[in-house]
Coordinates of C-alpha atoms in Angstrom, one line a residue:
X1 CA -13.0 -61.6 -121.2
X2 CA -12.9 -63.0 -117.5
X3 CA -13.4 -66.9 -117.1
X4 CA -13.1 -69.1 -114.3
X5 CA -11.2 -71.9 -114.5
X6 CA -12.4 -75.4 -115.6
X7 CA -10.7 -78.8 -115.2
X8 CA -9.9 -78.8 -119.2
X9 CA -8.2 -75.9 -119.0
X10 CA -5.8 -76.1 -116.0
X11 CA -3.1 -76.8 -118.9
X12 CA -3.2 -73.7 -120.6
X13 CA -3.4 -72.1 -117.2
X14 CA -0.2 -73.9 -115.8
X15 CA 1.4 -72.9 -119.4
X16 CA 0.9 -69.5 -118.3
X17 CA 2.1 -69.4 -115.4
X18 CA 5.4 -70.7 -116.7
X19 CA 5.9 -68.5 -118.9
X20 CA 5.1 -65.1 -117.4
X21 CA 7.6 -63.4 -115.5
X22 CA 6.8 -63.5 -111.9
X23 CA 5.1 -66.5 -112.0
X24 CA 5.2 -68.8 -108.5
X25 CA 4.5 -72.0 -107.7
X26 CA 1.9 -71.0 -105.9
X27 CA -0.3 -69.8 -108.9
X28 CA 0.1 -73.0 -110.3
X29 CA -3.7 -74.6 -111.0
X30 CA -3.2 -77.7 -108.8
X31 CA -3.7 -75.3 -105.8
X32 CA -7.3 -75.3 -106.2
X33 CA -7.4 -78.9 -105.8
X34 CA -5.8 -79.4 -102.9
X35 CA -7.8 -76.7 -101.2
X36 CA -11.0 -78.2 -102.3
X37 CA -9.8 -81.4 -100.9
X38 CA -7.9 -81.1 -98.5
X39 CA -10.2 -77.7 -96.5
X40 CA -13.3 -77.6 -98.2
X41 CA -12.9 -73.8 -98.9
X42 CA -14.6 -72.0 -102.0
X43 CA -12.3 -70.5 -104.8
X44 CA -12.7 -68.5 -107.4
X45 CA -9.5 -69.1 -110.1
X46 CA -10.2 -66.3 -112.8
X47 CA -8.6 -65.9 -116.1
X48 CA -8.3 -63.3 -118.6
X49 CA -8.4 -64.2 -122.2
X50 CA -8.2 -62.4 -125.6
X51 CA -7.8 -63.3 -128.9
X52 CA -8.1 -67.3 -127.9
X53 CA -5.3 -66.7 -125.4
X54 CA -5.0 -66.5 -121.6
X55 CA -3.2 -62.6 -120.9
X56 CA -3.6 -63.2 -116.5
X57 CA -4.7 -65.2 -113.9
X58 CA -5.6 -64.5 -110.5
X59 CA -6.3 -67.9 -107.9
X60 CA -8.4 -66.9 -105.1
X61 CA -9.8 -68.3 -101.8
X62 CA -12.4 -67.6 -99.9
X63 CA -12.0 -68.4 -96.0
X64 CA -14.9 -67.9 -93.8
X65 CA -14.3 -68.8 -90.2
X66 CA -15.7 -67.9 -87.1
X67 CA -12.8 -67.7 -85.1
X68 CA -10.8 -65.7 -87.9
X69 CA -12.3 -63.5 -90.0
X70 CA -14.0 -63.9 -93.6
X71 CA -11.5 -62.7 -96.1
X72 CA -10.2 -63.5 -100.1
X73 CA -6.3 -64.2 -100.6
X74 CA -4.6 -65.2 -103.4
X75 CA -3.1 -67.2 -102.1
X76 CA -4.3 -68.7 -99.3
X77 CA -2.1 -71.5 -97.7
X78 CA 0.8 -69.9 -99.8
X79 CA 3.5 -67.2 -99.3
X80 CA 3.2 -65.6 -102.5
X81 CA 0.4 -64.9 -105.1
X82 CA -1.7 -62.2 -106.6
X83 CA -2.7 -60.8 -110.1
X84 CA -0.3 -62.3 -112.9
X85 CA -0.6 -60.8 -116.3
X86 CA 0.8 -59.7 -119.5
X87 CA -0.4 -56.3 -120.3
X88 CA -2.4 -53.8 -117.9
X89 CA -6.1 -54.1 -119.1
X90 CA -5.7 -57.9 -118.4
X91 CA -4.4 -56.7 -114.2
X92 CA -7.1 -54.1 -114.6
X93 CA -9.7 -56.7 -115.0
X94 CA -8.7 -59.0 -112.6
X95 CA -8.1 -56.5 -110.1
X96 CA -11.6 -55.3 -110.9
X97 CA -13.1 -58.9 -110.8
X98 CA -11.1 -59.7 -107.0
X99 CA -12.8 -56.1 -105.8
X100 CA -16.1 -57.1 -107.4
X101 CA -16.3 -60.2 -106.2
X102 CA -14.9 -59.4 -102.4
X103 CA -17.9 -56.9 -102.2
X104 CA -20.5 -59.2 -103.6
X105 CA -18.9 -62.0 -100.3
X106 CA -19.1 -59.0 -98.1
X107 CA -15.8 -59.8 -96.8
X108 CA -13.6 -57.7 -94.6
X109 CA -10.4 -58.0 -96.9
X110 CA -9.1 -59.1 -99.9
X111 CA -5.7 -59.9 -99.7
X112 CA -3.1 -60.3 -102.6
X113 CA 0.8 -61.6 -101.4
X114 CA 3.1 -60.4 -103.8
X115 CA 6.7 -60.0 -104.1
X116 CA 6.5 -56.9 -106.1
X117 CA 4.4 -54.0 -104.9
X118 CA 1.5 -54.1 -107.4
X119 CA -0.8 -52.2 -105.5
X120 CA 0.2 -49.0 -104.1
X121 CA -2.7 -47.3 -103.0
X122 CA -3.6 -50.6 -100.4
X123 CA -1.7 -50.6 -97.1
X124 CA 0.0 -54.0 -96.9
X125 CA 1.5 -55.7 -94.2
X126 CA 4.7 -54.9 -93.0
X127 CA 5.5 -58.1 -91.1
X128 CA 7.0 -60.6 -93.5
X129 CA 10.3 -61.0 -95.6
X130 CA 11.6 -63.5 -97.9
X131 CA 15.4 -64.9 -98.5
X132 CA 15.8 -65.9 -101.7
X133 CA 20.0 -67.2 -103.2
X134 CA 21.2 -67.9 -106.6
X135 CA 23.2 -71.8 -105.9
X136 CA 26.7 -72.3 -107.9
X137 CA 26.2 -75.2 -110.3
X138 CA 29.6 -75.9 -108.0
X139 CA 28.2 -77.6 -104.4
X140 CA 31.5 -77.2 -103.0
X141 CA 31.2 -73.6 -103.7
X142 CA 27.6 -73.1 -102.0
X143 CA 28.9 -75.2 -99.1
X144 CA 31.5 -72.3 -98.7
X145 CA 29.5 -69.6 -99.2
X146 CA 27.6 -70.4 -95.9
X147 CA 29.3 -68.3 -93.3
X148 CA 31.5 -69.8 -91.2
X149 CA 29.5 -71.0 -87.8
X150 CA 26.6 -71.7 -90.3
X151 CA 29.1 -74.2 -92.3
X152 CA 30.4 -75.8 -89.1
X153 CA 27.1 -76.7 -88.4
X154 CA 26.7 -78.5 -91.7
X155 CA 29.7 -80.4 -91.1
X156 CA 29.0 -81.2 -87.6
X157 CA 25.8 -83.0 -89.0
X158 CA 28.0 -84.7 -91.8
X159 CA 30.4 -85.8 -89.7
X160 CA 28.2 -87.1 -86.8
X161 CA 26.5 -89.3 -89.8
X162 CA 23.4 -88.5 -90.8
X163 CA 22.2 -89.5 -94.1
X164 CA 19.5 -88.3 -96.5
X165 CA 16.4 -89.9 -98.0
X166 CA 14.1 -89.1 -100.8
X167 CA 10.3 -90.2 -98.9
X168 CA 7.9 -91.7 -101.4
X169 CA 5.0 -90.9 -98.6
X170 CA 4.5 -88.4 -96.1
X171 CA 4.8 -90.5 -92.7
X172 CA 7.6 -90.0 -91.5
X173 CA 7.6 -86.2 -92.6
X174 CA 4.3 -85.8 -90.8
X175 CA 5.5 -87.2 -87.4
X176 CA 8.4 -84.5 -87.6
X177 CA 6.7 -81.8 -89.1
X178 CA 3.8 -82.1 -86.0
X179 CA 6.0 -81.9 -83.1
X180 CA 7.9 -79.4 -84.5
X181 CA 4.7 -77.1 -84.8
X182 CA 3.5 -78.2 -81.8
X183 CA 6.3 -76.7 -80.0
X184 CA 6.3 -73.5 -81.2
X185 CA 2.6 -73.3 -80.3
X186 CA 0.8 -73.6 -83.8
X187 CA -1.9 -75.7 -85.1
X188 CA -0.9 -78.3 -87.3
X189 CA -2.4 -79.3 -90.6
X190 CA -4.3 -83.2 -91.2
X191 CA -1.7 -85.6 -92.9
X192 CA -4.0 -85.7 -95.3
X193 CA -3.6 -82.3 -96.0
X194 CA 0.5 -82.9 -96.9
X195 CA -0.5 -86.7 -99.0
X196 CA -3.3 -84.4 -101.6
X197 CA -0.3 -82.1 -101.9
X198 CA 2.1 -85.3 -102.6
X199 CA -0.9 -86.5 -104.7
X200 CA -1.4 -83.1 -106.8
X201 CA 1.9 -82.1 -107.3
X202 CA 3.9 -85.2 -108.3
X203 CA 7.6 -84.6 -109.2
X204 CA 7.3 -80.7 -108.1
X205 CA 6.8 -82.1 -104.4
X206 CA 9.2 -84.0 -102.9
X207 CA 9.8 -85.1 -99.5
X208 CA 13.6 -85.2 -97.9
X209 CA 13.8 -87.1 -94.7
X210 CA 17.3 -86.9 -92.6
X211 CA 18.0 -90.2 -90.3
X212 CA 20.6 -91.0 -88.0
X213 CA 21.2 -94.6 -87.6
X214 CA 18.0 -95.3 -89.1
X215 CA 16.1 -92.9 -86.5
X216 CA 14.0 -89.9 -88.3
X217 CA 15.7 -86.9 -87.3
X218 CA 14.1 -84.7 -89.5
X219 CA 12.4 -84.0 -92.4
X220 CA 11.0 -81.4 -95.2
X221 CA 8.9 -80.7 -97.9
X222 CA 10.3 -79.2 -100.8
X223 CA 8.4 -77.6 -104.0
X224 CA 10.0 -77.2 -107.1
X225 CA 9.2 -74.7 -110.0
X226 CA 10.8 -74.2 -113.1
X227 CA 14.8 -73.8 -111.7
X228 CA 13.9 -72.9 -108.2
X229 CA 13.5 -75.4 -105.0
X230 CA 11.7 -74.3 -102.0
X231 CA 11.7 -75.6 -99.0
X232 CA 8.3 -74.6 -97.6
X233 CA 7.1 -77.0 -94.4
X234 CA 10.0 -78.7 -92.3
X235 CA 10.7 -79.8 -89.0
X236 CA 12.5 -82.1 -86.5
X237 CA 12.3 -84.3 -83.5
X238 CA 13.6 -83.5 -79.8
X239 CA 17.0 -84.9 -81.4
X240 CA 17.4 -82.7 -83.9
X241 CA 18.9 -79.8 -82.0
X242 CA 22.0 -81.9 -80.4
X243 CA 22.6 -83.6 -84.0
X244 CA 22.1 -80.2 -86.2
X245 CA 19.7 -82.4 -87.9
X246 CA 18.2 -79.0 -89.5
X247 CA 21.0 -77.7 -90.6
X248 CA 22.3 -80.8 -92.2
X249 CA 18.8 -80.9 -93.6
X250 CA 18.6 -77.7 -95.4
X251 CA 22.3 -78.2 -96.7
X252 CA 20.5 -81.6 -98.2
X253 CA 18.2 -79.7 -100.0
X254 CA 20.6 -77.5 -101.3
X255 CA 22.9 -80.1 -102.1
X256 CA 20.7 -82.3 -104.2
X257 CA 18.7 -79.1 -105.8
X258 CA 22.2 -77.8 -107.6
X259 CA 22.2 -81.8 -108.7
X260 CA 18.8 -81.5 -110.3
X261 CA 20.0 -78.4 -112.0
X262 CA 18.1 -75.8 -109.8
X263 CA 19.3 -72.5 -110.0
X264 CA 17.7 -70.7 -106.7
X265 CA 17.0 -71.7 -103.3
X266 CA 13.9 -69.9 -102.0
X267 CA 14.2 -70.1 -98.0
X268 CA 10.6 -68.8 -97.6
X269 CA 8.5 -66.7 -95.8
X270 CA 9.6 -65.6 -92.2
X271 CA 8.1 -62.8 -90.1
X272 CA 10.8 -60.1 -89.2
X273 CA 12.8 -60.5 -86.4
X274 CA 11.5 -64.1 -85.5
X275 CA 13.8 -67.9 -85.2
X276 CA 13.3 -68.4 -88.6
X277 CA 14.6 -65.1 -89.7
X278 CA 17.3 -65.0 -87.8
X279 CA 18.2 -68.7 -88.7
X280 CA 17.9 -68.2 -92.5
X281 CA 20.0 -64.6 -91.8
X282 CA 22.5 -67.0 -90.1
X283 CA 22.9 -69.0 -94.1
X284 CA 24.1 -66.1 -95.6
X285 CA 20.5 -64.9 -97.1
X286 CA 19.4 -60.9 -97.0
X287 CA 16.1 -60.4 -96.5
X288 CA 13.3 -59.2 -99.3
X289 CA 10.5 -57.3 -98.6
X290 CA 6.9 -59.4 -99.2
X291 CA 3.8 -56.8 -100.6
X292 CA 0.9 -58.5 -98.7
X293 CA -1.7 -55.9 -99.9
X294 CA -5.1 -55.6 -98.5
X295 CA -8.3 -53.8 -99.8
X296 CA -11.0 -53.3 -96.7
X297 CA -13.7 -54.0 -97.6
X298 CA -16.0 -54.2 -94.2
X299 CA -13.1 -54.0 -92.0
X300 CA -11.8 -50.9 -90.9
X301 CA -8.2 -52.1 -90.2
X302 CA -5.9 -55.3 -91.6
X303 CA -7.0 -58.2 -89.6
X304 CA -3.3 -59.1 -87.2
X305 CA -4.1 -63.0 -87.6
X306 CA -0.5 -63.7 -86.6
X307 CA 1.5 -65.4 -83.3
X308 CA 3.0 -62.1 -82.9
X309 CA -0.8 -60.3 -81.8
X310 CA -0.2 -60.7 -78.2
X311 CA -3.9 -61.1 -77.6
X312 CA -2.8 -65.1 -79.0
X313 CA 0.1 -66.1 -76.2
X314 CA -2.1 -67.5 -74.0
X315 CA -3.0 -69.8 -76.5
X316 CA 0.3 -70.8 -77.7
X317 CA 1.5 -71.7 -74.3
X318 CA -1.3 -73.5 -73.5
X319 CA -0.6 -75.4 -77.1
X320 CA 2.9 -76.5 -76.5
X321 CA 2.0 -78.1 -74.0
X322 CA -0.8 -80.5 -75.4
X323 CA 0.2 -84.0 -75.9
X324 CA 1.2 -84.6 -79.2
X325 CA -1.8 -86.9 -80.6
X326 CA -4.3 -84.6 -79.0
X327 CA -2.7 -81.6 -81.2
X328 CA -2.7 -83.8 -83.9
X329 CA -6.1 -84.5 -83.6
X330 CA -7.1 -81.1 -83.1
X331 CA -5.1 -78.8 -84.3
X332 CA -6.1 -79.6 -88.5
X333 CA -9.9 -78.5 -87.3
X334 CA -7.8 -75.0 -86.7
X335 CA -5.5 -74.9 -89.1
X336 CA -7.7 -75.4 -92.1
X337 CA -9.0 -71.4 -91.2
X338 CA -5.4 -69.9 -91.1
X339 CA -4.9 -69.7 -94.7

C-alpha cells in the first residue's frame, strides 16, 4: 500500500532510511520541512508499506517556475535521491506512483538523482560526478594521503595560522557562502533558507567557520549521516585565496570528521570538467558517475537548467558583478526555483 507521509510517522520513515542500503541523507524526512519552509514548494513524500512495515520511500518535489520549467525531483535541493526500497514490488510501486503522479501535474520531467543506475530505460544526465574517500581512523595518515601540492596547501594554511570554529548560527557562514556564489555568477539562497536547515537537522548539520586573527576567512556547512560527513555548501571571502583558507577548510572538516568517528568524506556533487572538479581531483578523489534519470513527460528533451547552457553567460556575467546586498536581496527570489 502507498501512503504519504504524515508528521507521526517521520520516525519510522527516518528508521528506514537508516537501515536500507543506499540510503542518503538526502531521503531523510526533515527534507520536507525545510522545503515547505524555507520555498513554499509542494511535495509528495510516498511510502510503501506491508505487513505494518515501511518496504520504500520515495521524497518528491514539485517545482513550478516560470523562468525554469515545471518538473518532479527526488530530490530537489539535494545531490542524490530517488526510489529506496527493499524488495522490487515496493520500487515498482513507487516508480509507478512518481509516473502517475508526474502525468496527473502535467509536468515536463520527473527526475530521480541516484548514485546507482536504477532506471535504465530513461536517458539521464551525463553532466555530474561525485568524489567520494574512505578516511583512516589515523589523521596523520589522511593528511598524507593528500597528494603532495594538495598537502602543501594544507600546511601553508596551518602554518600561516588559521584556526577553526564550530558556528552555533549561520552568520558568519552566510556572509562567506554569498560572496562566494556571487562570484561565480549564481543565485544565492535566503539565510533563512541555511538557519531552517540548522533548525531541522540539529546535530547532522554543523557549521565550521575558518578565521584568521579573528577575521572570517571562510566557512562550510557540513551534513552528517550515519558514518559519513559531507561537506555540501562552502565558501570564502576575497582573502581566502592568498591564505588557502579553502583548503585548510576542507582539511578541517576532514580532520574533526575522523575525530567524531566518521568513516567517509563525501566531497559532493561537481559537474565534469568544472573548478570544483578539478579541485576535489587535486585531493586525491576519483570521480563517480551520478544516474540523474529523467522520464519526459511533456517535454521532448531533458531540460539543460545548468551554468554550462551557454544561452545563461550573459547572465552570469552580469551577476558577478552586482553588489553584494543587491544579490543577496535578490538572488533567493531565484534560487528557490533551481532545485
Amino acid at each position: 500500500m502507498i501512503k504519504l507521509l504524515e508528521p507521526s510517522q517521520t520516525e519510522r520513515w527516518d528508521k528506514f532510511v537508516l537501515a536500507t542500503s543506499g540510503g542518503s541523507f538526502f531521503h531523510l524526512a526533515g527534507w520536507q520541512q525545510v522545503i515547505k519552509q524555507a520555498f513554499g514548494h509542494p511535495t509528495y513524500y510516498y511510502y510503501c508499506e506491508r505487513d505494518g512495515q515501511i518496504t520504500g520511500i520515495l521524497p518528491l518535489t514539485h517545482i513550478k517556475s516560470p523562468l525554469f520549467g515545471n518538473t518532479l525531483v527526488s530530490n530537489a535541493f539535494c545531490v542524490y535521491g530517488g526510489i529506496l526500497a527493499s524488495d522490487d514490488q515496493s520500487f515498482t510501486a513507487l516508480k509507478t506512483q512518481a509516473q502517475q503522479l508526474a502525468r496527473d501535474l502535467r509536468i515536463d520531467c520527473l527526475e530521480m538523482r541516484n548514485r546507482v543506475q536504477a532506471h535504465p530505460e530513461w536517458p539521464h544526465k551525463e553532466l555530474y560526478v561525485t568524489f567520494r574517500k574512505e578516511l583512516d581512523p589515523d589523521v596523520e595518515k589522511n593528511l598524507n594521503a593528500i597528494p603532495r601540492k594538495q598537502r602543501a596547501m594544507v600546511r601553508a594554511g596551518i602554518k600561516g595560522g588559521l584556526v577553526s570554529i564550530i558556528d552555533d548560527n549561520v552568520d558568519r557562514f552566510y556572509a562567506a557562502y554569498s560572496e562566494s556564489v556571487r562570484n561565480l555568477g549564481t543565485p544565492v539562497f535566503s539565510k533563512n533558507y541555511f538557519r531552517i536547515l540548522k533548525e531541522v537537522f540539529g546535530n547532522r548539520c554543523e557549521v565550521l567557520t575558518v578565521e584568521h586573527e579573528g577575521r572570517l576567512i571562510a566557512s562550510v556547512m557540513n551534513f552528517y549521516f550515519k558514518d559519513e560527513v559531507l561537506p555540501y555548501y562552502g565558501g570564502g571571502v576575497e582573502a581566502a585565496r592568498d591564505l588557502k583558507g579553502n583548503d585548510f577548510m576542507y582539511w578541517e572538516v576532514m580532520r574533526r570528521a575522523v575525530e567524531r568517528g566518521c568513516k567517509i568524506f563525501d566531497y559532493g556533487r561537481s559537474k565534469i570538467g568544472t573548478g570544483s572538479f578539478r579541485f576535489k581531483k587535486h585531493w586525491g578523489f576519483e570521480p563517480e558517475p551520478l544516474f540523474y534519470e529523467i522520464d519526459l513527460v511533456t517535454a521532448k528533451q531533458i531540460p539543460e537548467i545548468n551554468p554550462l547552457n551557454p544561452k545563461y553567460q550573459l547572465f552570469i556575467a552580469a551577476w558577478k558583478k552586482l553588489p553584494l546586498p543587491v544579490s543577496q536581496w535578490i538572488g533567493p527570489w531565484l534560487a528557490k526555483d533551481l532545485g
